[in-house]
C-alpha positions as YAML, in Angstrom:
chain: A
units: angstrom
residues:
- id: 1
  name: MET
  ca: [10.04, 45.81, -104.34]
- id: 2
  name: ILE
  ca: [7.18, 42.81, -103.89]
- id: 3
  name: LEU
  ca: [8.49, 39.16, -104.11]
- id: 4
  name: VAL
  ca: [6.32, 36.10, -103.84]
- id: 5
  name: ASP
  ca: [7.95, 32.60, -103.81]
- id: 6
  name: ASP
  ca: [11.11, 34.75, -104.11]
- id: 7
  name: VAL
  ca: [10.06, 35.81, -107.56]
- id: 8
  name: PRO
  ca: [9.87, 39.78, -108.00]
- id: 9
  name: VAL
  ca: [6.46, 41.24, -108.98]
- id: 10
  name: VAL
  ca: [7.56, 43.58, -111.65]
- id: 11
  name: PRO
  ca: [5.38, 46.33, -113.08]
- id: 12
  name: GLY
  ca: [5.47, 47.16, -116.59]
- id: 13
  name: SER
  ca: [6.78, 50.71, -116.10]
- id: 14
  name: ASP
  ca: [8.78, 52.52, -113.19]
- id: 15
  name: PRO
  ca: [6.81, 54.25, -111.54]
- id: 16
  name: PRO
  ca: [3.88, 51.73, -112.18]
- id: 17
  name: SER
  ca: [0.71, 53.20, -113.76]
- id: 18
  name: PRO
  ca: [-2.59, 53.03, -111.65]
- id: 19
  name: SER
  ca: [-3.98, 50.31, -113.97]
- id: 20
  name: GLN
  ca: [-0.69, 48.25, -113.46]
- id: 21
  name: VAL
  ca: [-1.12, 48.61, -109.84]
- id: 22
  name: LEU
  ca: [-4.65, 47.32, -109.77]
- id: 23
  name: GLU
  ca: [-3.56, 44.43, -112.14]
- id: 24
  name: ILE
  ca: [-0.87, 43.53, -109.45]
- id: 25
  name: LEU
  ca: [-3.29, 43.81, -106.46]
- id: 26
  name: ALA
  ca: [-5.68, 41.40, -108.49]
- id: 27
  name: ALA
  ca: [-2.79, 39.13, -109.32]
- id: 28
  name: LEU
  ca: [-1.95, 39.03, -105.58]
- id: 29
  name: THR
  ca: [-5.44, 37.84, -104.54]
- id: 30
  name: ASP
  ca: [-5.27, 35.29, -107.02]
- id: 31
  name: ASN
  ca: [-1.77, 33.97, -106.51]
- id: 32
  name: PRO
  ca: [-1.95, 30.28, -105.67]
- id: 33
  name: THR
  ca: [0.82, 30.45, -102.88]
- id: 34
  name: LEU
  ca: [-1.03, 33.28, -101.22]
- id: 35
  name: LEU
  ca: [-4.35, 31.71, -101.77]
- id: 36
  name: SER
  ca: [-3.16, 28.69, -99.72]
- id: 37
  name: ALA
  ca: [-1.60, 31.16, -97.12]
- id: 38
  name: SER
  ca: [-5.09, 32.88, -96.87]
- id: 39
  name: HIS
  ca: [-6.94, 29.59, -96.62]
- id: 40
  name: SER
  ca: [-4.71, 28.45, -93.59]
- id: 41
  name: PHE
  ca: [-4.91, 31.82, -91.95]
- id: 42
  name: ARG
  ca: [-8.71, 31.91, -92.09]
- id: 43
  name: ASN
  ca: [-8.84, 28.44, -90.57]
- id: 44
  name: THR
  ca: [-6.42, 29.17, -87.80]
- id: 45
  name: PRO
  ca: [-8.36, 29.25, -84.48]
- id: 46
  name: GLU
  ca: [-8.57, 32.78, -83.20]
- id: 47
  name: LYS
  ca: [-6.64, 33.76, -79.90]
- id: 48
  name: ARG
  ca: [-8.29, 35.56, -77.19]
- id: 49
  name: PHE
  ca: [-5.77, 37.73, -75.69]
- id: 50
  name: SER
  ca: [-6.26, 39.25, -72.05]
- id: 51
  name: ILE
  ca: [-3.58, 40.88, -69.87]
- id: 52
  name: SER
  ca: [-4.29, 43.15, -67.01]
- id: 53
  name: GLU
  ca: [-3.00, 46.71, -66.78]
- id: 54
  name: GLU
  ca: [-2.64, 46.69, -63.08]
- id: 55
  name: SER
  ca: [0.54, 45.94, -61.26]
- id: 56
  name: GLY
  ca: [-0.78, 43.97, -58.34]
- id: 57
  name: LEU
  ca: [-1.00, 40.58, -60.14]
- id: 58
  name: GLY
  ca: [0.63, 38.49, -57.42]
- id: 59
  name: SER
  ca: [3.48, 36.05, -58.95]
- id: 60
  name: ILE
  ca: [1.78, 35.62, -62.32]
- id: 61
  name: THR
  ca: [3.99, 36.62, -65.27]
- id: 62
  name: GLN
  ca: [2.20, 37.49, -68.34]
- id: 63
  name: PRO
  ca: [3.40, 37.54, -71.85]
- id: 64
  name: LYS
  ca: [5.08, 40.97, -72.69]
- id: 65
  name: CYS
  ca: [2.70, 42.37, -75.16]
- id: 66
  name: VAL
  ca: [2.65, 45.57, -77.40]
- id: 67
  name: TYR
  ca: [-1.07, 46.67, -78.51]
- id: 68
  name: VAL
  ca: [-1.39, 48.96, -81.49]
- id: 69
  name: PHE
  ca: [-4.42, 51.01, -81.93]
- id: 70
  name: GLN
  ca: [-5.83, 52.42, -85.31]
- id: 71
  name: ARG
  ca: [-3.21, 54.79, -86.99]
- id: 72
  name: GLU
  ca: [-0.63, 53.85, -84.57]
- id: 73
  name: TYR
  ca: [2.65, 51.75, -85.54]
- id: 74
  name: ALA
  ca: [5.31, 49.97, -83.24]
- id: 75
  name: ILE
  ca: [8.62, 48.61, -83.87]
- id: 76
  name: VAL
  ca: [9.52, 45.66, -81.33]
- id: 77
  name: ASP
  ca: [12.52, 43.69, -80.39]
- id: 78
  name: PRO
  ca: [12.02, 40.11, -79.95]
- id: 79
  name: ALA
  ca: [14.33, 40.16, -76.79]
- id: 80
  name: LEU
  ca: [12.06, 42.43, -75.16]
- id: 81
  name: VAL
  ca: [8.51, 41.81, -76.25]
- id: 82
  name: ASP
  ca: [6.67, 38.30, -76.52]
- id: 83
  name: VAL
  ca: [3.61, 39.38, -78.55]
- id: 84
  name: VAL
  ca: [2.56, 42.37, -80.66]
- id: 85
  name: GLY
  ca: [-0.91, 42.80, -82.29]
- id: 86
  name: THR
  ca: [-3.80, 44.90, -83.07]
- id: 87
  name: ASP
  ca: [-7.54, 44.29, -83.74]
- id: 88
  name: GLU
  ca: [-10.87, 46.37, -84.27]
- id: 89
  name: ALA
  ca: [-9.99, 46.68, -87.94]
- id: 90
  name: THR
  ca: [-12.91, 46.71, -90.33]
- id: 91
  name: THR
  ca: [-12.03, 48.95, -93.40]
- id: 92
  name: CYS
  ca: [-8.50, 49.29, -91.97]
- id: 93
  name: VAL
  ca: [-5.74, 47.17, -92.99]
- id: 94
  name: GLY
  ca: [-2.93, 45.77, -90.54]
- id: 95
  name: LEU
  ca: [0.61, 45.56, -91.90]
- id: 96
  name: VAL
  ca: [3.52, 43.56, -90.43]
- id: 97
  name: ILE
  ca: [7.17, 43.67, -91.61]
- id: 98
  name: ARG
  ca: [9.65, 41.33, -90.18]
- id: 99
  name: ASN
  ca: [13.51, 41.61, -91.05]
- id: 100
  name: ARG
  ca: [14.74, 38.09, -91.44]
- id: 101
  name: SER
  ca: [18.34, 39.14, -90.44]
- id: 102
  name: ASN
  ca: [17.70, 40.82, -87.07]
- id: 103
  name: GLY
  ca: [14.11, 39.53, -86.34]
- id: 104
  name: LYS
  ca: [12.94, 42.97, -85.50]
- id: 105
  name: ILE
  ca: [9.12, 43.41, -86.29]
- id: 106
  name: SER
  ca: [7.16, 46.34, -87.15]
- id: 107
  name: ILE
  ca: [3.34, 46.45, -87.10]
- id: 108
  name: ALA
  ca: [0.89, 49.23, -88.28]
- id: 109
  name: HIS
  ca: [-2.83, 49.74, -88.09]
- id: 110
  name: LEU
  ca: [-3.50, 51.67, -91.38]
- id: 111
  name: ASP
  ca: [-6.49, 53.67, -91.86]
- id: 112
  name: SER
  ca: [-6.16, 55.96, -94.84]
- id: 113
  name: PRO
  ca: [-4.06, 56.14, -98.10]
- id: 114
  name: ALA
  ca: [-2.77, 59.46, -96.96]
- id: 115
  name: ILE
  ca: [-0.65, 57.89, -94.26]
- id: 116
  name: VAL
  ca: [0.70, 54.86, -96.12]
- id: 117
  name: GLU
  ca: [3.87, 56.40, -97.86]
- id: 118
  name: MET
  ca: [5.25, 58.27, -94.86]
- id: 119
  name: GLY
  ca: [4.04, 55.52, -92.54]
- id: 120
  name: LEU
  ca: [5.97, 52.72, -94.18]
- id: 121
  name: ALA
  ca: [9.05, 55.08, -93.99]
- id: 122
  name: GLN
  ca: [8.27, 55.16, -90.30]
- id: 123
  name: MET
  ca: [7.95, 51.62, -89.89]
- id: 124
  name: LEU
  ca: [11.12, 50.65, -91.58]
- id: 125
  name: SER
  ca: [13.42, 53.32, -89.63]
- id: 126
  name: GLN
  ca: [14.55, 51.03, -87.06]
- id: 127
  name: ILE
  ca: [14.42, 47.58, -88.75]
- id: 128
  name: PHE
  ca: [15.99, 48.30, -91.88]
- id: 129
  name: TYR
  ca: [19.68, 49.67, -91.88]
- id: 130
  name: HIS
  ca: [19.96, 50.82, -95.49]
- id: 131
  name: ASP
  ca: [21.23, 47.50, -96.47]
- id: 132
  name: LEU
  ca: [19.14, 46.44, -99.73]
- id: 133
  name: GLN
  ca: [20.33, 42.80, -99.08]
- id: 134
  name: ASP
  ca: [18.04, 42.62, -96.17]
- id: 135
  name: GLU
  ca: [15.00, 40.43, -96.70]
- id: 136
  name: MET
  ca: [11.55, 41.46, -95.31]
- id: 137
  name: ASP
  ca: [8.67, 38.99, -94.60]
- id: 138
  name: VAL
  ca: [5.31, 40.94, -94.95]
- id: 139
  name: HIS
  ca: [1.87, 40.20, -93.94]
- id: 140
  name: VAL
  ca: [-1.22, 42.08, -95.08]
- id: 141
  name: ILE
  ca: [-4.46, 41.61, -93.15]
- id: 142
  name: GLY
  ca: [-7.70, 43.50, -93.13]
- id: 143
  name: GLY
  ca: [-10.03, 45.39, -95.00]
- id: 144
  name: PHE
  ca: [-12.92, 43.73, -96.74]
- id: 145
  name: GLU
  ca: [-14.92, 44.04, -99.88]
- id: 146
  name: ASP
  ca: [-16.86, 47.11, -99.08]
- id: 147
  name: ALA
  ca: [-16.27, 48.10, -102.83]
- id: 148
  name: SER
  ca: [-15.68, 45.52, -105.64]
- id: 149
  name: LEU
  ca: [-12.57, 45.33, -108.03]
- id: 150
  name: LYS
  ca: [-14.96, 44.71, -110.87]
- id: 151
  name: ARG
  ca: [-16.52, 48.01, -110.14]
- id: 152
  name: ILE
  ca: [-13.34, 49.99, -110.99]
- id: 153
  name: ASN
  ca: [-11.40, 47.49, -113.41]
- id: 154
  name: HIS
  ca: [-12.49, 49.48, -116.71]
- id: 155
  name: SER
  ca: [-11.02, 51.51, -119.24]
- id: 156
  name: ASP
  ca: [-7.47, 52.02, -118.93]
- id: 157
  name: GLY
  ca: [-7.53, 52.32, -114.97]
- id: 158
  name: SER
  ca: [-6.62, 56.21, -115.16]
- id: 159
  name: GLU
  ca: [-7.24, 58.24, -111.99]
- id: 160
  name: ILE
  ca: [-7.91, 55.00, -110.20]
- id: 161
  name: HIS
  ca: [-7.39, 56.57, -106.76]
- id: 162
  name: GLY
  ca: [-10.17, 59.18, -107.58]
- id: 163
  name: LYS
  ca: [-12.59, 56.52, -108.98]
- id: 164
  name: VAL
  ca: [-12.44, 53.91, -106.38]
- id: 165
  name: GLY
  ca: [-15.48, 53.53, -104.04]
- id: 166
  name: GLY
  ca: [-15.40, 52.43, -100.43]
- id: 167
  name: TYR
  ca: [-12.52, 52.66, -97.92]
- id: 168
  name: SER
  ca: [-10.59, 49.11, -98.10]
- id: 169
  name: LEU
  ca: [-9.72, 49.11, -101.85]
- id: 170
  name: PRO
  ca: [-8.05, 52.59, -102.16]
- id: 171
  name: LEU
  ca: [-6.06, 51.57, -99.07]
- id: 172
  name: CYS
  ca: [-4.92, 48.42, -100.45]
- id: 173
  name: ILE
  ca: [-4.06, 50.01, -103.84]
- id: 174
  name: LYS
  ca: [-2.08, 52.66, -102.20]
- id: 175
  name: LEU
  ca: [-0.27, 50.20, -100.02]
- id: 176
  name: ILE
  ca: [0.79, 47.83, -103.12]
- id: 177
  name: GLU
  ca: [1.88, 51.10, -105.02]
- id: 178
  name: THR
  ca: [4.16, 52.12, -102.18]
- id: 179
  name: LEU
  ca: [5.73, 48.79, -101.78]
- id: 180
  name: LEU
  ca: [6.32, 48.39, -105.50]
- id: 181
  name: ARG
  ca: [8.14, 51.94, -105.29]
- id: 182
  name: ARG
  ca: [10.55, 51.09, -102.74]
- id: 183
  name: GLN
  ca: [13.70, 49.21, -103.20]
- id: 184
  name: GLU
  ca: [13.65, 47.05, -100.16]
- id: 185
  name: LYS
  ca: [12.75, 43.34, -100.68]
- id: 186
  name: PHE
  ca: [9.25, 42.64, -99.34]
- id: 187
  name: HIS
  ca: [8.37, 38.98, -99.47]
- id: 188
  name: ILE
  ca: [4.66, 38.60, -99.19]
- id: 189
  name: GLN
  ca: [3.65, 35.95, -96.67]
- id: 190
  name: THR
  ca: [0.05, 36.73, -96.08]
- id: 191
  name: PHE
  ca: [-2.25, 38.62, -98.33]
- id: 192
  name: PHE
  ca: [-5.60, 38.35, -96.37]
- id: 193
  name: VAL
  ca: [-7.43, 41.36, -97.64]
- id: 194
  name: LEU
  ca: [-10.81, 42.41, -99.62]
- id: 195
  name: GLY
  ca: [-12.53, 39.46, -101.00]
- id: 196
  name: HIS
  ca: [-10.55, 36.83, -98.94]
- id: 197
  name: ASN
  ca: [-11.75, 38.69, -95.71]
- id: 198
  name: THR
  ca: [-15.39, 39.15, -96.70]
- id: 199
  name: ARG
  ca: [-18.49, 37.39, -95.67]
- id: 200
  name: ARG
  ca: [-22.21, 38.26, -96.57]
- id: 201
  name: ASP
  ca: [-25.34, 37.95, -94.46]
- id: 202
  name: ALA
  ca: [-28.51, 36.78, -96.07]
- id: 203
  name: ASP
  ca: [-29.27, 40.42, -97.28]
- id: 204
  name: GLY
  ca: [-25.74, 40.34, -99.11]
- id: 205
  name: ARG
  ca: [-24.42, 42.83, -96.70]
- id: 206
  name: ALA
  ca: [-20.57, 42.35, -96.56]
- id: 207
  name: TYR
  ca: [-18.60, 41.92, -93.21]
- id: 208
  name: PRO
  ca: [-14.91, 41.18, -92.38]
- id: 209
  name: ILE
  ca: [-14.16, 37.93, -91.27]
- id: 210
  name: ILE
  ca: [-10.98, 38.61, -89.30]
- id: 211
  name: THR
  ca: [-10.58, 41.85, -87.62]
- id: 212
  name: GLY
  ca: [-7.44, 41.42, -85.63]
- id: 213
  name: PHE
  ca: [-4.14, 39.54, -85.46]
- id: 214
  name: LEU
  ca: [-1.24, 38.81, -83.19]
- id: 215
  name: VAL
  ca: [2.43, 38.05, -84.08]
- id: 216
  name: GLU
  ca: [4.44, 35.99, -82.01]
- id: 217
  name: THR
  ca: [7.95, 37.68, -81.96]
- id: 218
  name: SER
  ca: [10.09, 34.85, -81.34]
- id: 219
  name: ASN
  ca: [9.38, 33.02, -84.98]
- id: 220
  name: GLY
  ca: [7.17, 35.68, -86.71]
- id: 221
  name: SER
  ca: [4.25, 33.48, -86.74]
- id: 222
  name: VAL
  ca: [0.76, 35.53, -87.48]
- id: 223
  name: SER
  ca: [-2.59, 34.37, -86.04]
- id: 224
  name: PRO
  ca: [-6.13, 35.76, -86.11]
- id: 225
  name: ALA
  ca: [-6.72, 37.30, -82.59]
- id: 226
  name: CYS
  ca: [-9.04, 39.55, -80.64]
- id: 227
  name: PHE
  ca: [-7.99, 41.60, -77.62]
- id: 228
  name: ASP
  ca: [-10.17, 42.46, -74.52]
- id: 229
  name: ARG
  ca: [-10.26, 45.95, -72.96]
- id: 230
  name: THR
  ca: [-7.61, 45.03, -70.45]
- id: 231
  name: SER
  ca: [-5.10, 44.06, -73.13]
- id: 232
  name: ARG
  ca: [-5.49, 47.22, -75.20]
- id: 233
  name: CYS
  ca: [-3.20, 49.02, -72.88]
- id: 234
  name: PRO
  ca: [-1.56, 51.12, -71.72]
- id: 235
  name: ASP
  ca: [-3.58, 54.36, -71.70]
- id: 236
  name: GLU
  ca: [-6.48, 52.93, -73.73]
- id: 237
  name: VAL
  ca: [-8.93, 55.75, -73.69]
- id: 238
  name: VAL
  ca: [-6.22, 58.76, -74.00]
- id: 239
  name: ARG
  ca: [-4.69, 56.98, -77.19]
- id: 240
  name: ARG
  ca: [-8.27, 56.47, -78.76]
- id: 241
  name: ILE
  ca: [-8.70, 60.16, -78.34]
- id: 242
  name: ARG
  ca: [-5.38, 60.83, -79.94]
- id: 243
  name: ILE
  ca: [-6.38, 59.10, -83.24]
- id: 244
  name: THR
  ca: [-9.17, 61.83, -83.76]
- id: 245
  name: ALA
  ca: [-7.18, 64.76, -81.99]
- id: 246
  name: CYS
  ca: [-4.18, 64.33, -84.27]
- id: 247
  name: SER
  ca: [-6.17, 65.19, -87.32]
- id: 248
  name: ASP
  ca: [-6.11, 68.88, -86.30]
- id: 249
  name: ASP
  ca: [-2.48, 68.63, -85.70]
- id: 250
  name: PRO
  ca: [-0.20, 69.46, -88.65]
- id: 251
  name: THR
  ca: [2.90, 68.00, -87.09]
- id: 252
  name: TRP
  ca: [0.91, 64.44, -87.60]
- id: 253
  name: ARG
  ca: [-0.18, 65.14, -90.96]
- id: 254
  name: GLY
  ca: [0.42, 61.99, -93.21]
- id: 255
  name: LYS
  ca: [2.33, 60.16, -90.27]
- id: 256
  name: LEU
  ca: [1.42, 57.26, -88.05]
- id: 257
  name: LEU
  ca: [1.27, 57.85, -84.63]
- id: 258
  name: GLU
  ca: [4.27, 56.94, -82.46]
- id: 259
  name: THR
  ca: [3.51, 55.51, -78.99]
- id: 260
  name: TYR
  ca: [6.06, 52.69, -78.37]
- id: 261
  name: HIS
  ca: [9.69, 53.37, -77.61]
- id: 262
  name: THR
  ca: [11.68, 50.27, -79.02]
- id: 263
  name: GLN
  ca: [14.94, 50.36, -77.12]
- id: 264
  name: ASP
  ca: [13.31, 51.03, -73.68]
- id: 265
  name: ASP
  ca: [10.42, 48.94, -74.14]
- id: 266
  name: LYS
  ca: [8.20, 51.90, -72.84]
- id: 267
  name: PHE
  ca: [5.19, 53.63, -73.94]
- id: 268
  name: ILE
  ca: [5.70, 57.34, -74.39]
- id: 269
  name: ILE
  ca: [2.32, 59.04, -75.35]
- id: 270
  name: ALA
  ca: [3.27, 62.46, -76.75]
- id: 271
  name: PRO
  ca: [0.92, 65.24, -75.79]
- id: 272
  name: CYS
  ca: [-2.06, 65.95, -78.09]
- id: 273
  name: TYR
  ca: [-4.73, 68.76, -77.74]
- id: 274
  name: TRP
  ca: [-8.44, 68.72, -78.02]
- id: 275
  name: SER
  ca: [-10.26, 72.02, -78.81]
- id: 276
  name: TRP
  ca: [-13.48, 73.47, -77.41]
- id: 277
  name: GLY
  ca: [-14.97, 72.32, -80.76]
- id: 278
  name: GLN
  ca: [-14.17, 68.73, -80.17]
- id: 279
  name: PHE
  ca: [-15.43, 69.18, -76.56]
- id: 280
  name: TYR
  ca: [-18.81, 70.60, -78.12]
- id: 281
  name: TYR
  ca: [-18.87, 67.54, -80.77]
- id: 282
  name: ALA
  ca: [-18.26, 65.21, -78.02]
- id: 283
  name: SER
  ca: [-21.15, 66.72, -75.96]
- id: 284
  name: THR
  ca: [-23.55, 66.65, -78.83]
- id: 285
  name: LEU
  ca: [-22.87, 63.13, -79.99]
- id: 286
  name: GLN
  ca: [-22.94, 61.78, -76.60]
- id: 287
  name: CYS
  ca: [-26.85, 62.49, -76.75]
- id: 288
  name: LEU
  ca: [-27.33, 60.36, -79.69]
- id: 289
  name: SER
  ca: [-28.70, 57.03, -79.76]
- id: 290
  name: ASP
  ca: [-26.27, 53.81, -80.28]
- id: 291
  name: SER
  ca: [-27.17, 53.62, -84.01]
- id: 292
  name: GLU
  ca: [-26.84, 57.44, -84.46]
- id: 293
  name: ILE
  ca: [-23.26, 57.19, -83.21]
- id: 294
  name: LEU
  ca: [-22.53, 54.09, -85.38]
- id: 295
  name: ASP
  ca: [-23.71, 56.22, -88.57]
- id: 296
  name: GLN
  ca: [-21.72, 59.29, -87.39]
- id: 297
  name: CYS
  ca: [-18.44, 57.55, -86.26]
- id: 298
  name: SER
  ca: [-17.92, 54.43, -88.36]
- id: 299
  name: THR
  ca: [-16.71, 53.70, -91.92]
- id: 300
  name: SER
  ca: [-18.58, 50.56, -91.69]
- id: 301
  name: PRO
  ca: [-21.55, 50.88, -89.28]
- id: 302
  name: TYR
  ca: [-22.85, 47.43, -90.01]
- id: 303
  name: ALA
  ca: [-19.51, 45.67, -89.40]
- id: 304
  name: GLU
  ca: [-18.29, 47.03, -86.12]
- id: 305
  name: GLY
  ca: [-17.71, 44.94, -83.04]
- id: 306
  name: PRO
  ca: [-20.04, 45.05, -80.21]
- id: 307
  name: ASP
  ca: [-18.22, 47.46, -78.03]
- id: 308
  name: PHE
  ca: [-17.66, 49.95, -80.73]
- id: 309
  name: VAL
  ca: [-20.26, 52.34, -79.37]
- id: 310
  name: ASP
  ca: [-19.36, 51.93, -75.67]
- id: 311
  name: ASN
  ca: [-15.72, 52.69, -76.53]
- id: 312
  name: ILE
  ca: [-16.86, 55.84, -78.48]
- id: 313
  name: ARG
  ca: [-18.93, 56.93, -75.44]
- id: 314
  name: ARG
  ca: [-16.07, 56.52, -73.20]
- id: 315
  name: GLN
  ca: [-13.82, 58.89, -75.28]
- id: 316
  name: PHE
  ca: [-16.68, 61.39, -75.20]
- id: 317
  name: ASP
  ca: [-17.00, 61.01, -71.47]
- id: 318
  name: TYR
  ca: [-13.31, 61.71, -70.99]
- id: 319
  name: ILE
  ca: [-13.40, 64.85, -73.06]
- id: 320
  name: ILE
  ca: [-16.58, 66.05, -71.22]
- id: 321
  name: LYS
  ca: [-14.92, 65.49, -67.97]
- id: 322
  name: HIS
  ca: [-11.57, 66.82, -69.11]
- id: 323
  name: PRO
  ca: [-12.00, 69.72, -71.44]
- id: 324
  name: ASP
  ca: [-8.69, 71.04, -70.90]
- id: 325
  name: TRP
  ca: [-6.20, 68.90, -72.55]
- id: 326
  name: THR
  ca: [-3.45, 70.04, -70.23]
- id: 327
  name: GLU
  ca: [-4.95, 68.19, -67.35]
- id: 328
  name: THR
  ca: [-4.02, 64.96, -69.06]
- id: 329
  name: PHE
  ca: [-0.66, 66.20, -70.06]
- id: 330
  name: PRO
  ca: [0.39, 68.57, -67.35]
- id: 331
  name: GLN
  ca: [3.12, 70.98, -68.45]
- id: 332
  name: ARG
  ca: [2.75, 69.56, -71.99]
- id: 333
  name: GLN
  ca: [4.87, 66.49, -70.94]
- id: 334
  name: PRO
  ca: [4.18, 63.08, -72.22]
- id: 335
  name: ARG
  ca: [2.47, 60.36, -70.56]
- id: 336
  name: VAL
  ca: [5.22, 57.33, -69.92]
- id: 337
  name: PHE
  ca: [4.61, 53.86, -68.98]
- id: 338
  name: GLU
  ca: [7.10, 50.91, -68.15]
- id: 339
  name: ARG
  ca: [6.76, 47.43, -67.55]
- id: 340
  name: ASN
  ca: [5.56, 46.42, -64.06]
- id: 341
  name: GLY
  ca: [7.01, 43.06, -62.68]
- id: 342
  name: GLN
  ca: [4.59, 40.81, -64.27]
- id: 343
  name: GLY
  ca: [4.79, 41.87, -67.95]
- id: 344
  name: GLY
  ca: [1.96, 44.47, -67.79]
- id: 345
  name: TRP
  ca: [2.23, 48.17, -67.46]
- id: 346
  name: ARG
  ca: [2.30, 50.97, -64.99]
- id: 347
  name: ARG
  ca: [2.46, 54.68, -65.59]
- id: 348
  name: CYS
  ca: [5.96, 56.28, -64.33]
- id: 349
  name: HIS
  ca: [5.54, 59.84, -65.65]
...
């Protein structure tokens, strides 16, 4: 169930038809309350977050942060974590759900309609205790107008998922459809997606305005943010590789990747394997030019950040240097990281 200003958004039928989902999506983007929230969010100064992964930082205590990569999710307890966030989103969409009763926050970096339904169930697994009276604050941020609503708002909207172009719009449609179908009460607070998150250059090419955000767990406030390499931790490169490697693993099909263990405030990176085919792929693409890597590896080559290609090349380098995935996961055991004394991370297993 979706609510805005405490008023339920009710589709004309249950389950909602594709045309009804599209109409509700358009209504949310034009809702006066959400328009005002989008304006405020867009004009909030971007926070630049930096935190070292190393343990020898003297007496400086840093905010306890949990960072989420593409296709990952995390559920955080405000008693253990100060800040949670994600960035590097172009056609992807970030989703934040906060339980008003217990303050727990679930965050995900969604990259495909195929993971929305099961991913939402994962996100709610530890913040929602099957009490339908619980109220959830929801923030939806990301994606941009790589396809227009007007292009697919025709006829009766039938088979809308098969006709929609681009990446952001189908993802937003699936997300709204899934929220509508569930019985929990989702109060939309921020809906900064699609046209709201789009700017255009002199040639009319579209770009996202905001590609990252952070949540302050003490009060649930959400701000635009970017993270540097030191704060995209722990285990940055291995976690990036998992995003691609998990596509060959049927146990992760339709799921978000689990990395953060809420109760213990630890990162537990489950084993993933990369094949010799992926080694060959990495070796081949590593020889390409930067522009060719952008075209091959991005859903939005013109919209990526300045370090996109470097991040891809570091993944390729790692796979080339470690073609046997069991070197990274000895005895097929997970990689475990715990807090150091200053709020960062250190590997303990």
